């Protein structure tokens, strides 16, 4: 490997508000050699996920911040190109956490071998990975949907939302998506099979959402917060459940945003429960069994938005926070 270089994208500075390309730096460093007990991964796919915005802040959260001067953190699918680890061989393709770079060293901890005969390996970062599992446990464990209930989810064409609505349909619910723009809404109804989808940028958003939910809302899978949340809130039924999964509309906010009406929480006996996908780690075998089968049999569809080249990661990540992605956002680094 000597002489060949590893391109990396480092976190250069922490953003105030929305991130910009200046917060990142593309550098080159020699490809490292694995020590005893380690493997060298050639990254095939890098996942871009909204949580990375939180990692760019210094503030303590449920996970450690990304460090200035270090490669940005991120889930990856990679091929082992050099192994000094007894459990991994050259040619194995693994899910891991290699970060925003072309090559990564791993001690094997947290690596999971992938079988390309089950599904394309990129799906391990989307529908059959962390976002798919988030939808599965968030809806079924926290949302507890019952047949004929109305389930509403925003960012409905995205990695998590697309799976939430399709599982809701599989469980006999009325599934309503919220998405940005008519192309996304058409896809959510036509391809994913939701009963309805409303464009949150429409001037009549509130009226259109009310019309799409004639029996009110029983489960609101909270992905975005902000103005969408304010519109959904009055439509909640008594005893509605709100799995609080993400608040992407608020990730770049520099001052607190208006919160939910707590009087409704009391009056309607609402159940709000925040969760992090890792809270439900023991459910992973159930998730992989059910969702792999639904994907294999075509009952659950997925869409990927793939850009080529590590250097595209910052702009694609910034775009995703503005809704420019259409499906699970991935960077193809090598295939
Ligand atoms: P997506 O693939 O859905 O991409 C993000 C989407 O968010 C955009 O395409 C856009 O869709 C939507 N969006 C961005 N800004 C706004 C806004 N101001 N108002 C409304 N919608 C907006 O991302 P994911 O599926 O990966 O993530 C969805 C949510 O789930 C995020 O909040 C994320 O943080 C959360 N999450 C939480 C996890 C947990 O463990 N709790 C784990 C994984 C994800 P559109 O154009 O349709 O508006």
Coordinates of C-alpha atoms and ligand atoms in Angstrom, one line a residue:
X1 CA 0.0 0.0 0.0
X2 CA 3.0 2.3 0.4
X3 CA 2.9 5.4 -1.8
X4 CA -0.9 5.4 -2.2
X5 CA -2.9 8.0 -0.5
X6 CA -6.1 8.0 1.6
X7 CA -8.4 11.0 1.0
X8 CA -10.3 12.1 4.1
X9 CA -12.8 14.9 4.9
X10 CA -12.0 16.4 8.3
X11 CA -14.1 18.5 10.5
X12 CA -12.3 21.9 10.3
X13 CA -14.5 24.2 12.3
X14 CA -17.8 23.9 14.1
X15 CA -20.8 25.6 12.4
X16 CA -22.9 28.3 13.9
X17 CA -26.3 27.6 12.4
X18 CA -26.3 25.9 9.0
X19 CA -23.1 24.1 8.1
X20 CA -21.1 25.4 5.1
X21 CA -18.4 23.8 3.0
X22 CA -15.8 25.9 5.0
X23 CA -16.5 23.7 8.0
X24 CA -14.9 20.7 6.2
X25 CA -11.4 20.1 4.8
X26 CA -10.3 17.5 2.2
X27 CA -6.9 16.1 3.0
X28 CA -4.6 13.3 1.9
X29 CA -2.6 11.0 4.1
X30 CA -0.8 7.8 3.4
X31 CA -3.0 4.7 3.5
X32 CA -2.3 3.1 6.9
X33 CA -1.1 -0.4 7.5
X34 CA -3.1 -2.6 9.9
X35 CA -1.3 -3.8 13.1
X36 CA -1.8 -7.3 14.5
X37 CA -5.6 -7.8 15.3
X38 CA -6.7 -5.1 12.8
X39 CA -8.0 -4.9 9.2
X40 CA -7.7 -2.2 6.5
X41 CA -11.0 -1.3 4.9
X42 CA -11.5 0.2 1.5
X43 CA -14.8 2.2 1.9
X44 CA -17.4 1.4 -0.8
X45 CA -20.3 3.5 0.6
X46 CA -20.5 6.3 3.2
X47 CA -23.8 7.0 4.8
X48 CA -24.8 10.7 5.2
X49 CA -27.3 11.0 8.1
X50 CA -28.9 14.0 9.9
X51 CA -27.4 13.0 13.3
X52 CA -24.0 14.1 11.9
X53 CA -25.2 17.8 12.3
X54 CA -25.3 17.2 16.0
X55 CA -21.9 15.6 16.1
X56 CA -20.5 18.8 14.5
X57 CA -21.4 20.7 17.7
X58 CA -19.2 20.7 20.8
X59 CA -22.2 20.2 23.1
X60 CA -22.5 16.9 24.9
X61 CA -25.3 14.7 23.6
X62 CA -26.1 11.0 23.7
X63 CA -22.8 10.5 21.6
X64 CA -19.4 12.2 21.7
X65 CA -18.9 15.2 19.3
X66 CA -16.7 14.7 16.2
X67 CA -13.3 16.1 16.9
X68 CA -11.8 19.1 15.1
X69 CA -9.0 18.0 12.7
X70 CA -10.3 14.4 12.6
X71 CA -12.3 12.7 9.8
X72 CA -16.0 13.2 10.1
X73 CA -17.7 10.2 11.7
X74 CA -20.1 8.0 9.7
X75 CA -21.4 4.6 9.0
X76 CA -19.8 2.8 6.0
X77 CA -19.8 -0.3 4.0
X78 CA -16.3 -1.4 3.2
X79 CA -14.3 -4.2 1.7
X80 CA -11.4 -5.7 3.6
X81 CA -8.2 -5.3 1.6
X82 CA -5.7 -6.3 4.2
X83 CA -6.4 -8.5 7.3
X84 CA -4.4 -9.2 10.4
X85 CA -7.6 -10.2 12.3
X86 CA -8.5 -13.9 12.7
X87 CA -12.2 -13.4 12.0
X88 CA -12.0 -11.4 8.8
X89 CA -10.5 -12.2 5.4
X90 CA -9.5 -10.1 2.4
X91 CA -12.6 -9.7 0.2
X92 CA -15.1 -9.7 3.1
X93 CA -17.6 -6.8 2.8
X94 CA -18.6 -5.3 6.2
X95 CA -20.8 -2.8 7.8
X96 CA -18.8 -0.5 10.0
X97 CA -18.1 3.0 11.2
X98 CA -15.2 4.1 8.9
X99 CA -16.0 7.8 8.7
X100 CA -15.6 10.2 5.8
X101 CA -12.5 8.7 4.2
X102 CA -11.5 6.3 1.5
X103 CA -9.7 3.8 3.7
X104 CA -10.1 3.0 7.4
X105 CA -8.4 0.8 10.0
X106 CA -10.6 -1.2 12.3
X107 CA -9.9 -3.6 15.2
X108 CA -13.0 -5.6 14.1
X109 CA -15.2 -4.3 16.9
X110 CA -18.7 -3.5 15.6
X111 CA -18.0 -4.8 12.1
X112 CA -20.7 -7.0 10.6
X113 CA -20.2 -9.1 7.5
X114 CA -22.7 -8.5 4.8
X115 CA -24.1 -11.0 2.3
X116 CA -24.6 -9.4 -1.1
X117 CA -26.9 -12.3 -2.2
X118 CA -29.6 -11.1 0.3
X119 CA -29.7 -7.5 -0.8
X120 CA -27.3 -4.9 -2.3
X121 CA -24.7 -4.1 0.3
X122 CA -25.6 -0.4 0.3
X123 CA -29.0 -1.3 2.0
X124 CA -27.0 -2.0 5.2
X125 CA -26.8 1.8 5.6
X126 CA -30.5 2.4 4.8
X127 CA -33.5 0.2 4.7
X128 CA -31.7 -2.8 6.3
X129 CA -29.5 -0.6 8.5
X130 CA -29.8 2.0 11.2
X131 CA -32.5 4.1 9.5
X132 CA -34.7 1.1 8.8
X133 CA -34.3 -0.2 12.3
X134 CA -35.2 3.3 13.6
X135 CA -38.4 3.2 11.7
X136 CA -39.2 -0.4 12.8
X137 CA -38.6 0.0 16.5
X138 CA -39.9 3.6 16.7
X139 CA -43.2 2.8 15.1
X140 CA -43.8 -0.7 16.5
X141 CA -42.3 -0.4 20.0
X142 CA -43.0 3.3 20.7
X143 CA -45.9 4.2 18.4
X144 CA -47.8 0.9 19.0
X145 CA -50.1 1.4 15.9
X146 CA -53.3 -0.5 15.7
X147 CA -55.3 -1.5 12.5
X148 CA -57.4 1.4 11.1
X149 CA -55.5 4.0 13.1
X150 CA -53.9 7.0 11.3
X151 CA -50.1 7.2 11.3
X152 CA -48.5 10.4 10.1
X153 CA -44.8 10.8 9.3
X154 CA -42.8 13.7 7.8
X155 CA -39.6 13.4 5.7
X156 CA -41.8 10.6 4.2
X157 CA -39.7 9.9 1.1
X158 CA -36.5 9.7 3.2
X159 CA -34.6 6.8 4.8
X160 CA -36.7 6.6 8.0
X161 CA -40.0 8.0 7.0
X162 CA -40.4 5.8 3.9
X163 CA -40.1 2.7 6.1
X164 CA -42.4 4.1 8.8
X165 CA -45.3 4.6 6.4
X166 CA -44.8 1.3 4.6
X167 CA -44.8 -0.7 7.9
X168 CA -47.9 1.3 9.0
X169 CA -49.6 0.0 5.8
X170 CA -48.4 -3.6 6.5
X171 CA -50.0 -3.3 9.9
X172 CA -53.4 -2.1 8.5
X173 CA -53.1 1.6 9.3
X174 CA -54.0 4.7 7.3
X175 CA -50.6 6.0 6.4
X176 CA -50.1 9.7 5.6
X177 CA -46.8 11.2 4.6
X178 CA -45.6 14.7 4.7
X179 CA -42.8 15.6 2.2
X180 CA -41.2 18.6 0.5
X181 CA -42.5 19.0 -3.1
X182 CA -44.9 17.3 -5.5
X183 CA -42.3 14.8 -6.9
X184 CA -41.6 13.4 -3.4
X185 CA -45.4 13.3 -2.6
X186 CA -46.1 11.4 -5.9
X187 CA -43.4 8.9 -5.1
X188 CA -44.7 8.4 -1.5
X189 CA -48.2 7.5 -2.8
X190 CA -47.4 5.9 -6.1
X191 CA -44.3 3.9 -5.3
X192 CA -44.4 3.4 -1.5
X193 CA -48.2 3.0 -1.3
X194 CA -49.0 5.5 1.4
X195 CA -52.7 6.5 1.4
X196 CA -51.9 10.2 1.1
X197 CA -49.0 12.6 1.1
X198 CA -49.1 16.3 1.8
X199 CA -46.5 18.9 0.7
X200 CA -45.3 20.9 3.7
X201 CA -44.4 23.8 1.4
X202 CA -47.9 24.1 0.0
X203 CA -49.7 27.4 1.1
X204 CA -52.7 25.2 2.1
X205 CA -50.6 22.6 4.0
X206 CA -52.7 22.8 7.2
X207 CA -56.0 22.3 5.3
X208 CA -54.6 19.5 3.1
X209 CA -53.2 17.7 6.1
X210 CA -56.6 17.9 7.9
X211 CA -58.3 16.5 4.7
X212 CA -55.8 13.6 4.5
X213 CA -56.5 12.7 8.1
X214 CA -60.3 12.7 8.4
X215 CA -60.3 10.6 11.6
X216 CA -57.5 12.7 13.2
X217 CA -54.0 11.3 14.0
X218 CA -53.3 8.4 16.3
X219 CA -49.5 8.1 15.8
X220 CA -47.4 11.0 14.8
X221 CA -43.8 9.8 14.1
X222 CA -41.9 13.0 14.8
X223 CA -39.0 13.4 12.4
X224 CA -38.8 17.1 11.8
X225 CA -40.3 19.4 14.5
X226 CA -40.6 23.1 13.6
X227 CA -43.5 24.3 11.5
X228 CA -44.7 20.8 10.5
X229 CA -45.0 19.8 14.2
X230 CA -47.1 22.9 14.9
X231 CA -49.5 22.0 12.0
X232 CA -49.8 18.4 13.1
X233 CA -50.4 19.0 16.7
X234 CA -54.0 20.3 16.6
X235 CA -55.0 17.1 14.7
X236 CA -53.9 14.7 17.3
X237 CA -56.5 12.4 18.8
X238 CA -56.9 11.6 22.4
X239 CA -54.3 9.0 23.5
X240 CA -52.2 9.7 20.4
X241 CA -48.6 8.4 20.6
X242 CA -45.6 10.4 19.4
X243 CA -42.3 8.6 19.0
X244 CA -39.9 11.6 19.0
X245 CA -37.3 10.4 16.6
X246 CA -35.8 13.5 15.1
X247 CA -36.2 17.3 14.8
X248 CA -34.3 18.0 11.6
X249 CA -36.1 21.4 11.0
X250 CA -34.4 22.6 14.2
X251 CA -30.9 21.2 13.9
X252 CA -29.4 24.4 12.5
X253 CA -31.4 26.7 14.9
X254 CA -29.3 29.1 16.9
X255 CA -32.1 30.0 19.4
X256 CA -34.8 27.8 21.0
X257 CA -37.9 27.3 18.7
X258 CA -41.5 27.3 19.9
X259 CA -42.3 23.9 21.5
X260 CA -45.4 21.8 21.6
X261 CA -48.5 22.8 23.4
X262 CA -48.1 21.1 26.8
X263 CA -51.7 21.8 27.7
X264 CA -52.7 19.4 24.9
X265 CA -50.4 16.7 26.3
X266 CA -52.4 16.8 29.4
X267 CA -55.9 17.3 28.0
X268 CA -55.5 14.7 25.3
X269 CA -53.4 12.3 27.5
X270 CA -50.7 12.2 24.8
X271 CA -47.8 9.9 25.1
X272 CA -44.5 11.5 23.9
X273 CA -41.5 9.3 24.1
X274 CA -38.1 10.2 22.8
X275 CA -35.9 7.3 21.7
X276 CA -32.5 6.5 20.2
X277 CA -32.4 3.5 17.9
X278 CA -29.7 1.9 20.0
X279 CA -32.1 1.7 23.0
X280 CA -33.7 -1.2 21.1
X281 CA -30.5 -3.1 20.1
X282 CA -32.0 -6.5 21.3
X283 CA -34.7 -6.1 18.6
X284 CA -32.1 -6.2 15.8
X285 CA -32.7 -9.8 14.9
X286 CA -36.5 -9.2 14.6
X287 CA -35.9 -6.1 12.5
X288 CA -33.5 -7.9 10.1
X289 CA -35.8 -10.9 9.8
X290 CA -39.0 -8.9 9.1
X291 CA -37.6 -6.1 7.0
X292 CA -35.3 -8.4 4.9
X293 CA -38.3 -10.5 4.1
X294 CA -40.5 -7.5 3.2
X295 CA -37.8 -6.1 1.0
X296 CA -37.1 -9.5 -0.6
X297 CA -40.8 -10.1 -1.4
X298 CA -41.3 -6.5 -2.7
X299 CA -43.7 -5.6 0.1
X300 CA -41.4 -2.8 1.3
X301 CA -39.6 -0.6 -1.3
X302 CA -36.6 1.7 -0.8
X303 CA -35.0 4.5 -2.7
X304 CA -31.3 5.6 -2.5
X305 CA -29.9 8.9 -3.5
X306 CA -26.3 8.1 -4.5
X307 CA -23.5 10.6 -5.4
X308 CA -20.1 9.5 -6.5
X309 CA -16.8 10.6 -4.9
X310 CA -15.8 11.5 -1.3
X311 CA -15.4 15.1 -2.3
X312 CA -19.2 15.4 -2.8
X313 CA -19.9 14.5 0.9
X314 CA -20.0 18.0 2.4
X315 CA -22.3 19.5 -0.3
X316 CA -24.6 16.4 -0.2
X317 CA -24.8 16.5 3.6
X318 CA -25.6 20.3 3.6
X319 CA -28.2 19.6 0.9
X320 CA -29.8 16.8 2.9
X321 CA -30.4 19.2 5.8
X322 CA -32.3 21.4 3.3
X323 CA -34.4 18.5 1.8
X324 CA -32.4 18.3 -1.5
X325 CA -31.9 14.5 -1.1
X326 CA -34.6 12.2 -2.5
X327 CA -34.2 8.9 -0.6
X328 CA -31.4 7.5 1.6
X329 CA -28.4 9.8 1.1
X330 CA -25.2 7.8 0.2
X331 CA -21.8 8.6 -1.1
X332 CA -20.3 5.9 -3.4
X333 CA -16.6 6.0 -2.8
X334 CA -15.5 2.9 -4.6
X335 CA -17.3 -0.1 -6.1
Ligands
LIG1 P1 -34.0 11.8 5.3 O1 -33.5 10.8 4.3 O2 -35.5 11.8 5.6 O3 -33.4 13.2 4.9 C1 -33.8 14.4 5.6 C2 -35.1 15.0 5.2 O4 -35.6 15.8 6.2 C3 -35.0 15.9 4.0 O5 -34.9 15.2 2.7 C4 -36.3 16.7 4.1 O6 -37.4 16.0 3.4 C5 -36.6 16.7 5.6 N1 -36.4 18.1 6.1 C6 -35.3 18.8 6.2 N2 -35.6 20.0 6.7 C7 -36.9 20.0 6.9 C8 -37.8 21.0 7.5 N3 -37.4 22.2 7.8 N4 -39.1 20.7 7.6 C9 -39.6 19.5 7.2 N5 -38.8 18.5 6.7 C10 -37.5 18.8 6.6 O7 -33.3 11.5 6.7 P2 -33.4 10.3 7.7 O8 -34.5 9.4 7.3 O9 -32.1 9.7 7.8 O10 -33.8 11.0 9.1 C11 -35.1 11.4 9.4 C12 -35.2 11.9 10.9 O11 -34.9 10.8 11.7 C13 -34.1 12.9 11.2 O12 -34.7 13.9 12.1 C14 -33.0 12.1 12.0 O13 -32.3 12.9 12.8 C15 -33.9 11.1 12.7 N6 -33.2 9.9 13.1 C16 -33.3 9.5 14.5 C17 -32.7 8.4 14.9 C18 -32.9 8.0 16.4 O14 -32.3 7.0 16.8 N7 -33.7 8.7 17.1 C19 -32.0 7.5 14.0 C20 -32.0 7.9 12.6 C21 -32.6 9.1 12.2 P3 -38.6 16.8 2.7 O15 -38.0 17.5 1.5 O16 -39.5 15.8 2.4 O17 -39.1 17.8 3.7

